[in-house]
PDB file of C-alpha atoms and ligand atoms in Angstrom:
ATOM      1  CA  MET U  23     -34.759-131.306-170.842  1.00  0.00           C
ATOM      2  CA  ALA U  24     -34.858-133.764-168.034  1.00  0.00           C
ATOM      3  CA  ALA U  25     -31.736-132.421-166.365  1.00  0.00           C
ATOM      4  CA  ALA U  26     -32.690-128.772-166.563  1.00  0.00           C
ATOM      5  CA  GLY U  27     -34.377-128.639-163.186  1.00  0.00           C
ATOM      6  CA  GLY U  28     -37.929-127.531-162.558  1.00  0.00           C
ATOM      7  CA  LYS U  29     -38.783-131.118-161.989  1.00  0.00           C
ATOM      8  CA  THR U  30     -40.422-132.810-159.048  1.00  0.00           C
ATOM      9  CA  TYR U  31     -40.095-136.404-158.008  1.00  0.00           C
ATOM     10  CA  SER U  32     -42.913-137.920-155.999  1.00  0.00           C
ATOM     11  CA  PHE U  33     -42.099-141.077-154.136  1.00  0.00           C
ATOM     12  CA  LYS U  34     -44.065-143.402-151.932  1.00  0.00           C
ATOM     13  CA  VAL U  35     -42.177-144.907-149.007  1.00  0.00           C
ATOM     14  CA  VAL U  36     -43.685-147.534-146.706  1.00  0.00           C
ATOM     15  CA  LEU U  37     -42.690-148.595-143.221  1.00  0.00           C
ATOM     16  CA  LEU U  38     -42.820-152.268-142.337  1.00  0.00           C
ATOM     17  CA  GLY U  39     -41.813-154.204-139.264  1.00  0.00           C
ATOM     18  CA  GLU U  40     -43.047-155.757-136.103  1.00  0.00           C
ATOM     19  CA  GLY U  41     -45.202-153.795-133.654  1.00  0.00           C
ATOM     20  CA  CYS U  42     -43.321-151.561-131.212  1.00  0.00           C
ATOM     21  CA  VAL U  43     -40.024-151.387-133.099  1.00  0.00           C
ATOM     22  CA  GLY U  44     -40.535-147.645-133.531  1.00  0.00           C
ATOM     23  CA  LYS U  45     -41.990-147.156-137.014  1.00  0.00           C
ATOM     24  CA  THR U  46     -44.446-144.452-136.003  1.00  0.00           C
ATOM     25  CA  SER U  47     -41.779-142.805-133.870  1.00  0.00           C
ATOM     26  CA  LEU U  48     -39.411-142.611-136.848  1.00  0.00           C
ATOM     27  CA  VAL U  49     -42.025-141.002-139.082  1.00  0.00           C
ATOM     28  CA  LEU U  50     -43.120-138.518-136.449  1.00  0.00           C
ATOM     29  CA  ARG U  51     -39.536-137.610-135.678  1.00  0.00           C
ATOM     30  CA  TYR U  52     -38.710-137.100-139.325  1.00  0.00           C
ATOM     31  CA  CYS U  53     -41.843-135.227-140.393  1.00  0.00           C
ATOM     32  CA  GLU U  54     -42.725-133.320-137.243  1.00  0.00           C
ATOM     33  CA  ASN U  55     -39.638-133.598-135.029  1.00  0.00           C
ATOM     34  CA  LYS U  56     -41.691-135.081-132.211  1.00  0.00           C
ATOM     35  CA  PHE U  57     -41.044-138.027-129.945  1.00  0.00           C
ATOM     36  CA  ASN U  58     -43.362-139.727-127.457  1.00  0.00           C
ATOM     37  CA  ASP U  59     -42.331-142.298-124.881  1.00  0.00           C
ATOM     38  CA  LYS U  60     -45.606-144.135-125.258  1.00  0.00           C
ATOM     39  CA  HIS U  61     -46.659-146.381-128.065  1.00  0.00           C
ATOM     40  CA  ILE U  62     -48.598-144.296-130.523  1.00  0.00           C
ATOM     41  CA  THR U  63     -51.568-146.355-131.533  1.00  0.00           C
ATOM     42  CA  THR U  64     -53.092-144.251-134.240  1.00  0.00           C
ATOM     43  CA  LEU U  65     -51.529-141.735-136.477  1.00  0.00           C
ATOM     44  CA  GLN U  66     -54.076-139.214-137.677  1.00  0.00           C
ATOM     45  CA  ALA U  67     -53.166-139.841-141.248  1.00  0.00           C
ATOM     46  CA  SER U  68     -52.360-142.840-143.359  1.00  0.00           C
ATOM     47  CA  PHE U  69     -49.264-141.030-144.558  1.00  0.00           C
ATOM     48  CA  LEU U  70     -47.238-137.960-143.777  1.00  0.00           C
ATOM     49  CA  THR U  71     -45.485-135.899-146.371  1.00  0.00           C
ATOM     50  CA  LYS U  72     -42.082-134.316-146.520  1.00  0.00           C
ATOM     51  CA  LYS U  73     -40.631-132.051-149.168  1.00  0.00           C
ATOM     52  CA  LEU U  74     -36.927-132.028-149.905  1.00  0.00           C
ATOM     53  CA  ASN U  75     -34.627-130.339-152.322  1.00  0.00           C
ATOM     54  CA  ILE U  76     -31.755-132.539-153.408  1.00  0.00           C
ATOM     55  CA  THR U  77     -29.128-131.028-155.676  1.00  0.00           C
ATOM     56  CA  GLY U  78     -31.701-128.683-157.151  1.00  0.00           C
ATOM     57  CA  LYS U  79     -34.368-131.324-157.670  1.00  0.00           C
ATOM     58  CA  ARG U  80     -37.570-131.257-155.693  1.00  0.00           C
ATOM     59  CA  VAL U  81     -38.637-134.447-154.012  1.00  0.00           C
ATOM     60  CA  ASN U  82     -42.030-135.023-152.417  1.00  0.00           C
ATOM     61  CA  LEU U  83     -42.193-137.984-150.110  1.00  0.00           C
ATOM     62  CA  ALA U  84     -45.390-139.671-149.000  1.00  0.00           C
ATOM     63  CA  ILE U  85     -44.361-141.751-146.016  1.00  0.00           C
ATOM     64  CA  TRP U  86     -46.839-144.481-145.160  1.00  0.00           C
ATOM     65  CA  ASP U  87     -47.046-145.829-141.661  1.00  0.00           C
ATOM     66  CA  THR U  88     -49.127-148.776-140.598  1.00  0.00           C
ATOM     67  CA  ALA U  89     -52.153-148.370-138.364  1.00  0.00           C
ATOM     68  CA  GLY U  90     -50.942-151.270-136.242  1.00  0.00           C
ATOM     69  CA  GLN U  91     -52.186-154.018-138.564  1.00  0.00           C
ATOM     70  CA  GLU U  92     -48.804-155.750-138.274  1.00  0.00           C
ATOM     71  CA  ARG U  93     -49.981-157.049-134.906  1.00  0.00           C
ATOM     72  CA  PHE U  94     -52.601-159.145-136.672  1.00  0.00           C
ATOM     73  CA  HIS U  95     -50.307-160.126-139.544  1.00  0.00           C
ATOM     74  CA  ALA U  96     -52.742-158.220-141.695  1.00  0.00           C
ATOM     75  CA  LEU U  97     -50.489-156.064-143.833  1.00  0.00           C
ATOM     76  CA  GLY U  98     -50.843-157.027-147.444  1.00  0.00           C
ATOM     77  CA  PRO U  99     -49.825-155.877-150.901  1.00  0.00           C
ATOM     78  CA  ILE U 100     -52.500-153.209-150.892  1.00  0.00           C
ATOM     79  CA  TYR U 101     -50.396-151.325-148.362  1.00  0.00           C
ATOM     80  CA  TYR U 102     -47.013-151.514-150.049  1.00  0.00           C
ATOM     81  CA  ARG U 103     -47.892-151.711-153.754  1.00  0.00           C
ATOM     82  CA  ASP U 104     -46.579-148.873-155.896  1.00  0.00           C
ATOM     83  CA  SER U 105     -43.988-147.962-153.315  1.00  0.00           C
ATOM     84  CA  ASN U 106     -40.569-146.767-154.444  1.00  0.00           C
ATOM     85  CA  GLY U 107     -38.886-147.421-151.150  1.00  0.00           C
ATOM     86  CA  ALA U 108     -39.446-149.408-147.998  1.00  0.00           C
ATOM     87  CA  LEU U 109     -38.052-149.060-144.509  1.00  0.00           C
ATOM     88  CA  LEU U 110     -37.891-152.472-142.865  1.00  0.00           C
ATOM     89  CA  VAL U 111     -37.535-151.595-139.238  1.00  0.00           C
ATOM     90  CA  TYR U 112     -36.360-153.735-136.335  1.00  0.00           C
ATOM     91  CA  ASP U 113     -35.489-152.997-132.728  1.00  0.00           C
ATOM     92  CA  VAL U 114     -31.800-153.661-132.016  1.00  0.00           C
ATOM     93  CA  THR U 115     -32.749-155.073-128.597  1.00  0.00           C
ATOM     94  CA  ASP U 116     -35.193-157.573-130.099  1.00  0.00           C
ATOM     95  CA  GLU U 117     -33.761-160.464-132.116  1.00  0.00           C
ATOM     96  CA  ASP U 118     -37.209-161.628-133.151  1.00  0.00           C
ATOM     97  CA  SER U 119     -37.999-158.305-134.791  1.00  0.00           C
ATOM     98  CA  PHE U 120     -34.903-158.751-136.962  1.00  0.00           C
ATOM     99  CA  GLN U 121     -36.131-162.174-138.126  1.00  0.00           C
ATOM    100  CA  LYS U 122     -39.420-160.513-139.131  1.00  0.00           C
ATOM    101  CA  VAL U 123     -37.496-158.109-141.320  1.00  0.00           C
ATOM    102  CA  LYS U 124     -36.180-161.079-143.291  1.00  0.00           C
ATOM    103  CA  ASN U 125     -39.739-162.203-144.000  1.00  0.00           C
ATOM    104  CA  TRP U 126     -40.614-158.746-145.287  1.00  0.00           C
ATOM    105  CA  VAL U 127     -37.573-158.677-147.542  1.00  0.00           C
ATOM    106  CA  LYS U 128     -38.629-161.965-149.118  1.00  0.00           C
ATOM    107  CA  GLU U 129     -42.183-160.830-149.625  1.00  0.00           C
ATOM    108  CA  LEU U 130     -41.258-157.452-151.116  1.00  0.00           C
ATOM    109  CA  ARG U 131     -38.683-158.907-153.492  1.00  0.00           C
ATOM    110  CA  LYS U 132     -41.189-161.507-154.627  1.00  0.00           C
ATOM    111  CA  MET U 133     -44.011-159.020-155.155  1.00  0.00           C
ATOM    112  CA  LEU U 134     -42.123-155.925-156.341  1.00  0.00           C
ATOM    113  CA  GLY U 135     -38.805-157.148-157.725  1.00  0.00           C
ATOM    114  CA  ASN U 136     -35.604-155.153-157.665  1.00  0.00           C
ATOM    115  CA  GLU U 137     -36.940-151.705-158.401  1.00  0.00           C
ATOM    116  CA  ILE U 138     -37.939-151.004-154.832  1.00  0.00           C
ATOM    117  CA  CYS U 139     -35.162-149.496-152.706  1.00  0.00           C
ATOM    118  CA  LEU U 140     -34.937-151.448-149.477  1.00  0.00           C
ATOM    119  CA  CYS U 141     -33.622-149.953-146.244  1.00  0.00           C
ATOM    120  CA  ILE U 142     -33.083-152.178-143.257  1.00  0.00           C
ATOM    121  CA  VAL U 143     -33.265-149.988-140.195  1.00  0.00           C
ATOM    122  CA  GLY U 144     -31.966-150.966-136.753  1.00  0.00           C
ATOM    123  CA  ASN U 145     -33.806-148.565-134.452  1.00  0.00           C
ATOM    124  CA  LYS U 146     -33.330-147.753-130.734  1.00  0.00           C
ATOM    125  CA  ILE U 147     -29.539-147.542-130.859  1.00  0.00           C
ATOM    126  CA  ASP U 148     -29.767-145.442-127.704  1.00  0.00           C
ATOM    127  CA  LEU U 149     -30.348-148.825-126.007  1.00  0.00           C
ATOM    128  CA  GLU U 150     -26.996-150.131-127.212  1.00  0.00           C
ATOM    129  CA  LYS U 151     -26.283-151.848-123.876  1.00  0.00           C
ATOM    130  CA  ASP U 152     -29.307-154.130-124.484  1.00  0.00           C
ATOM    131  CA  ARG U 153     -28.423-154.875-128.077  1.00  0.00           C
ATOM    132  CA  HIS U 154     -29.426-158.375-129.208  1.00  0.00           C
ATOM    133  CA  VAL U 155     -28.775-158.113-132.928  1.00  0.00           C
ATOM    134  CA  SER U 156     -25.147-157.980-133.981  1.00  0.00           C
ATOM    135  CA  VAL U 157     -24.136-155.155-136.268  1.00  0.00           C
ATOM    136  CA  GLU U 158     -22.075-157.512-138.458  1.00  0.00           C
ATOM    137  CA  GLU U 159     -24.946-159.928-138.905  1.00  0.00           C
ATOM    138  CA  ALA U 160     -27.432-157.204-139.756  1.00  0.00           C
ATOM    139  CA  GLU U 161     -25.135-155.427-142.197  1.00  0.00           C
ATOM    140  CA  GLY U 162     -24.045-158.681-143.793  1.00  0.00           C
ATOM    141  CA  TYR U 163     -27.629-159.743-144.257  1.00  0.00           C
ATOM    142  CA  ALA U 164     -28.615-156.404-145.782  1.00  0.00           C
ATOM    143  CA  GLU U 165     -25.790-156.598-148.282  1.00  0.00           C
ATOM    144  CA  SER U 166     -26.710-160.165-149.221  1.00  0.00           C
ATOM    145  CA  VAL U 167     -30.212-159.067-150.277  1.00  0.00           C
ATOM    146  CA  GLY U 168     -29.236-155.841-152.022  1.00  0.00           C
ATOM    147  CA  ALA U 169     -30.535-153.623-149.253  1.00  0.00           C
ATOM    148  CA  LYS U 170     -28.776-150.931-147.297  1.00  0.00           C
ATOM    149  CA  HIS U 171     -28.513-150.948-143.540  1.00  0.00           C
ATOM    150  CA  TYR U 172     -29.006-147.935-141.267  1.00  0.00           C
ATOM    151  CA  HIS U 173     -28.836-147.311-137.511  1.00  0.00           C
ATOM    152  CA  THR U 174     -31.309-144.914-135.940  1.00  0.00           C
ATOM    153  CA  SER U 175     -32.706-143.627-132.713  1.00  0.00           C
ATOM    154  CA  ALA U 176     -36.066-141.918-132.961  1.00  0.00           C
ATOM    155  CA  LYS U 177     -35.660-141.009-129.328  1.00  0.00           C
ATOM    156  CA  LEU U 178     -32.368-139.152-129.762  1.00  0.00           C
ATOM    157  CA  ASN U 179     -33.004-138.139-133.368  1.00  0.00           C
ATOM    158  CA  LYS U 180     -29.989-140.009-134.671  1.00  0.00           C
ATOM    159  CA  GLY U 181     -29.457-141.232-138.200  1.00  0.00           C
ATOM    160  CA  ILE U 182     -32.936-140.383-139.468  1.00  0.00           C
ATOM    161  CA  GLU U 183     -32.196-137.428-141.746  1.00  0.00           C
ATOM    162  CA  GLU U 184     -29.271-139.358-143.211  1.00  0.00           C
ATOM    163  CA  LEU U 185     -31.438-142.404-143.793  1.00  0.00           C
ATOM    164  CA  PHE U 186     -34.141-140.541-145.704  1.00  0.00           C
ATOM    165  CA  LEU U 187     -31.665-138.456-147.670  1.00  0.00           C
ATOM    166  CA  ASP U 188     -29.772-141.542-148.759  1.00  0.00           C
ATOM    167  CA  LEU U 189     -32.998-143.338-149.654  1.00  0.00           C
ATOM    168  CA  CYS U 190     -34.157-140.357-151.724  1.00  0.00           C
ATOM    169  CA  LYS U 191     -30.918-140.323-153.674  1.00  0.00           C
ATOM    170  CA  ARG U 192     -31.260-144.026-154.376  1.00  0.00           C
ATOM    171  CA  MET U 193     -34.888-143.638-155.484  1.00  0.00           C
ATOM    172  CA  MET U 194     -33.916-140.767-157.775  1.00  0.00           C
ATOM    173  CA  GLU U 195     -31.193-142.898-159.327  1.00  0.00           C
ATOM    174  CA  THR U 196     -33.654-145.726-159.860  1.00  0.00           C
ATOM    175  CA  ALA U 197     -36.170-143.352-161.449  1.00  0.00           C
ATOM    176  CA  GLN U 198     -33.506-141.810-163.673  1.00  0.00           C
ATOM    177  CA  ALA U 199     -32.252-145.219-164.761  1.00  0.00           C
ATOM    178  CA  GLU U 200     -35.810-146.133-165.647  1.00  0.00           C
ATOM    179  CA  GLU U 201     -36.221-142.938-167.633  1.00  0.00           C
ATOM    180  CA  ARG U 202     -33.041-143.673-169.548  1.00  0.00           C
ATOM    181  CA  SER U 203     -34.067-147.234-170.246  1.00  0.00           C
ATOM    182  CA  ARG U 204     -37.225-145.871-171.815  1.00  0.00           C
ATOM    183  CA  GLY U 205     -35.030-144.057-174.311  1.00  0.00           C
ATOM    184  CA  ASN U 206     -35.408-140.589-172.875  1.00  0.00           C
ATOM    185  CA  GLY U 207     -38.942-140.459-174.192  1.00  0.00           C
ATOM    186  CA  THR U 208     -41.810-138.700-172.515  1.00  0.00           C
ATOM    187  CA  SER U 209     -43.907-141.796-171.976  1.00  0.00           C
ATOM    188  CA  HIS U 210     -44.730-142.089-168.307  1.00  0.00           C
ATOM    189  CA  THR U 211     -46.202-145.557-168.434  1.00  0.00           C
ATOM    190  CA  SER U 212     -43.451-147.408-166.679  1.00  0.00           C
ATOM    191  CA  THR U 213     -42.963-145.026-163.804  1.00  0.00           C
ATOM    192  CA  ALA U 214     -46.664-144.272-163.540  1.00  0.00           C
ATOM    193  CA  ARG U 215     -47.287-147.934-163.011  1.00  0.00           C
ATOM    194  CA  ARG U 216     -44.763-147.883-160.203  1.00  0.00           C
ATOM    195  CA  GLY U 217     -46.255-144.805-158.668  1.00  0.00           C
ATOM    196  CA  VAL U 218     -43.556-142.321-159.563  1.00  0.00           C
ATOM    197  CA  GLN U 219     -44.826-139.106-160.948  1.00  0.00           C
ATOM    198  CA  ILE U 220     -42.349-136.872-162.639  1.00  0.00           C
ATOM    199  CA  VAL U 221     -43.985-133.582-163.430  1.00  0.00           C
ATOM    200  CA  ASP U 222     -42.635-130.301-164.660  1.00  0.00           C
ATOM    201  CA  ASP U 223     -43.750-128.091-161.861  1.00  0.00           C
ATOM    202  CA  GLU U 224     -45.907-128.566-158.803  1.00  0.00           C
ATOM    203  CA  PRO U 225     -47.228-132.090-158.377  1.00  0.00           C
ATOM    204  CA  GLN U 226     -50.679-132.740-159.741  1.00  0.00           C
ATOM    205  CA  THR U 227     -51.794-134.740-156.762  1.00  0.00           C
ATOM    206  CA  ALA U 228     -53.563-132.430-154.396  1.00  0.00           C
ATOM    207  CA  MET U 229     -52.288-132.535-150.858  1.00  0.00           C
ATOM    208  CA  PRO U 230     -54.050-130.639-148.104  1.00  0.00           C
ATOM    209  CA  ALA U 231     -52.280-127.511-146.941  1.00  0.00           C
ATOM    210  CA  GLY U 232     -49.864-128.205-144.138  1.00  0.00           C
ATOM    211  CA  GLY U 233     -48.550-131.260-145.860  1.00  0.00           C
ATOM    212  CA  CYS U 234     -50.495-133.731-143.789  1.00  0.00           C
ATOM    213  CA  CYS U 235     -53.196-135.889-145.252  1.00  0.00           C
ATOM    214  CA  THR U 236     -55.860-136.184-142.617  1.00  0.00           C
ATOM    215  CA  SER U 237     -58.290-139.009-142.803  1.00  0.00           C
ATOM    216  CA  GLY U 238     -61.646-138.366-144.374  1.00  0.00           C
TER     217      GLY U 238
HETATM  218  N1  GDP T  23     -35.460-146.025-126.404  1.00  0.00           N
HETATM  219  C1  GDP T  23     -36.112-145.861-127.552  1.00  0.00           C
HETATM  220  N2  GDP T  23     -37.433-146.091-127.629  1.00  0.00           N
HETATM  221  C2  GDP T  23     -38.067-145.901-128.806  1.00  0.00           C
HETATM  222  C3  GDP T  23     -37.381-145.482-129.963  1.00  0.00           C
HETATM  223  N3  GDP T  23     -38.272-145.401-130.984  1.00  0.00           N
HETATM  224  C4  GDP T  23     -39.456-145.756-130.472  1.00  0.00           C
HETATM  225  N4  GDP T  23     -39.357-146.054-129.147  1.00  0.00           N
HETATM  226  C5  GDP T  23     -40.426-146.485-128.230  1.00  0.00           C
HETATM  227  O1  GDP T  23     -40.884-147.761-128.662  1.00  0.00           O
HETATM  228  C6  GDP T  23     -42.297-147.869-128.450  1.00  0.00           C
HETATM  229  C7  GDP T  23     -42.997-148.232-129.742  1.00  0.00           C
HETATM  230  O2  GDP T  23     -42.853-147.158-130.662  1.00  0.00           O
HETATM  231  P1  GDP T  23     -43.854-146.987-131.896  1.00  0.00           P
HETATM  232  O3  GDP T  23     -43.313-145.863-132.730  1.00  0.00           O
HETATM  233  O4  GDP T  23     -45.248-146.865-131.431  1.00  0.00           O
HETATM  234  O5  GDP T  23     -43.634-148.399-132.650  1.00  0.00           O
HETATM  235  P2  GDP T  23     -44.442-149.034-133.887  1.00  0.00           P
HETATM  236  O6  GDP T  23     -45.453-149.985-133.303  1.00  0.00           O
HETATM  237  O7  GDP T  23     -43.410-149.781-134.687  1.00  0.00           O
HETATM  238  O8  GDP T  23     -45.063-147.921-134.655  1.00  0.00           O
HETATM  239  C8  GDP T  23     -42.737-146.527-127.857  1.00  0.00           C
HETATM  240  O9  GDP T  23     -42.773-146.664-126.451  1.00  0.00           O
HETATM  241  C9  GDP T  23     -41.631-145.570-128.268  1.00  0.00           C
HETATM  242  O10 GDP T  23     -41.500-144.485-127.372  1.00  0.00           O
HETATM  243  C10 GDP T  23     -35.959-145.238-129.869  1.00  0.00           C
HETATM  244  O11 GDP T  23     -35.265-144.877-130.837  1.00  0.00           O
HETATM  245  N5  GDP T  23     -35.387-145.468-128.636  1.00  0.00           N
HETATM  246 MG1   MG T  24     -47.048-147.623-135.167  1.00  0.00          MG
END
C-alpha cells in the first residue's frame, strides 16, 4: 500500500538566479551548515544531497547548484529538466536580480508546466537596511505566478530549513496527486519521466557514501 510507509521519495531541486545572490551559500548552509564570506566559485559537486524524514516518509533531495554558468547566460534546459522543484533566488538588496527571477519563472513554466514547485527566495535578509525589493511586490508577484515566496539569510541561517521543508511537502503532494491521477496503479511512467523515483526501500540510484556526489 502506498500509504503504509517504507517508501522513499527522490526529488531533484535546482537553484537558479543571477550570480552572487547566494545560491551556493544557501546549498552549503543547508547541506553542510557552512557559510563563507567570499564568493564560492566552484562547488566540488554538481549536486549535494540531503535526506529527510517527513511524517514517516523518507525524502532524498538532490540539490543542484550552478557552476557559475549564469554569468554567461548559459544555463539551459539540460540543467533544470526533470526537476521537481526550483529555487529562484534573488538578493533583496538588488532589484535587478529580482527581475531576473521573473525571466526564470517564465522559462520554467513554458518548459516544464505546472508540475514543478516554484520557490521564489529573497536572500540576504540580514541586509534589510539596504533592501531594494519590496516585500509586498515580491510576495504579490509570487502569488500571481503560482509560486511561494520565502525570505532567507544564508549568513545567519534564517528561513532555510523552513524553505526546504515546505518545498518537500509541496513536492510530495504533487507526486501523490500524480500517483492518484494514474489510478493508484504501479506504473511509474509518468513520475519516472519527471524524475521522481518512488521505491519501496532504499533508492536504487547509487550515491557515494557521505551523501556528496563528487565529480568524476
Ligand atoms: N550578507 C549576506 N551575504 C550573503 C548571503 N548569502 C550569500 N552571501 C554572500 O554573497 C556572495 C555571493 O554568494 P554565492 O553563494 O557565491 O552566490 P551565487 O553566485 O549565487 O552562488 C558571497 O560573498 C556570500 O558570502 C546572506 O544571506 N547574507
Ligand atoms: Mg554559486
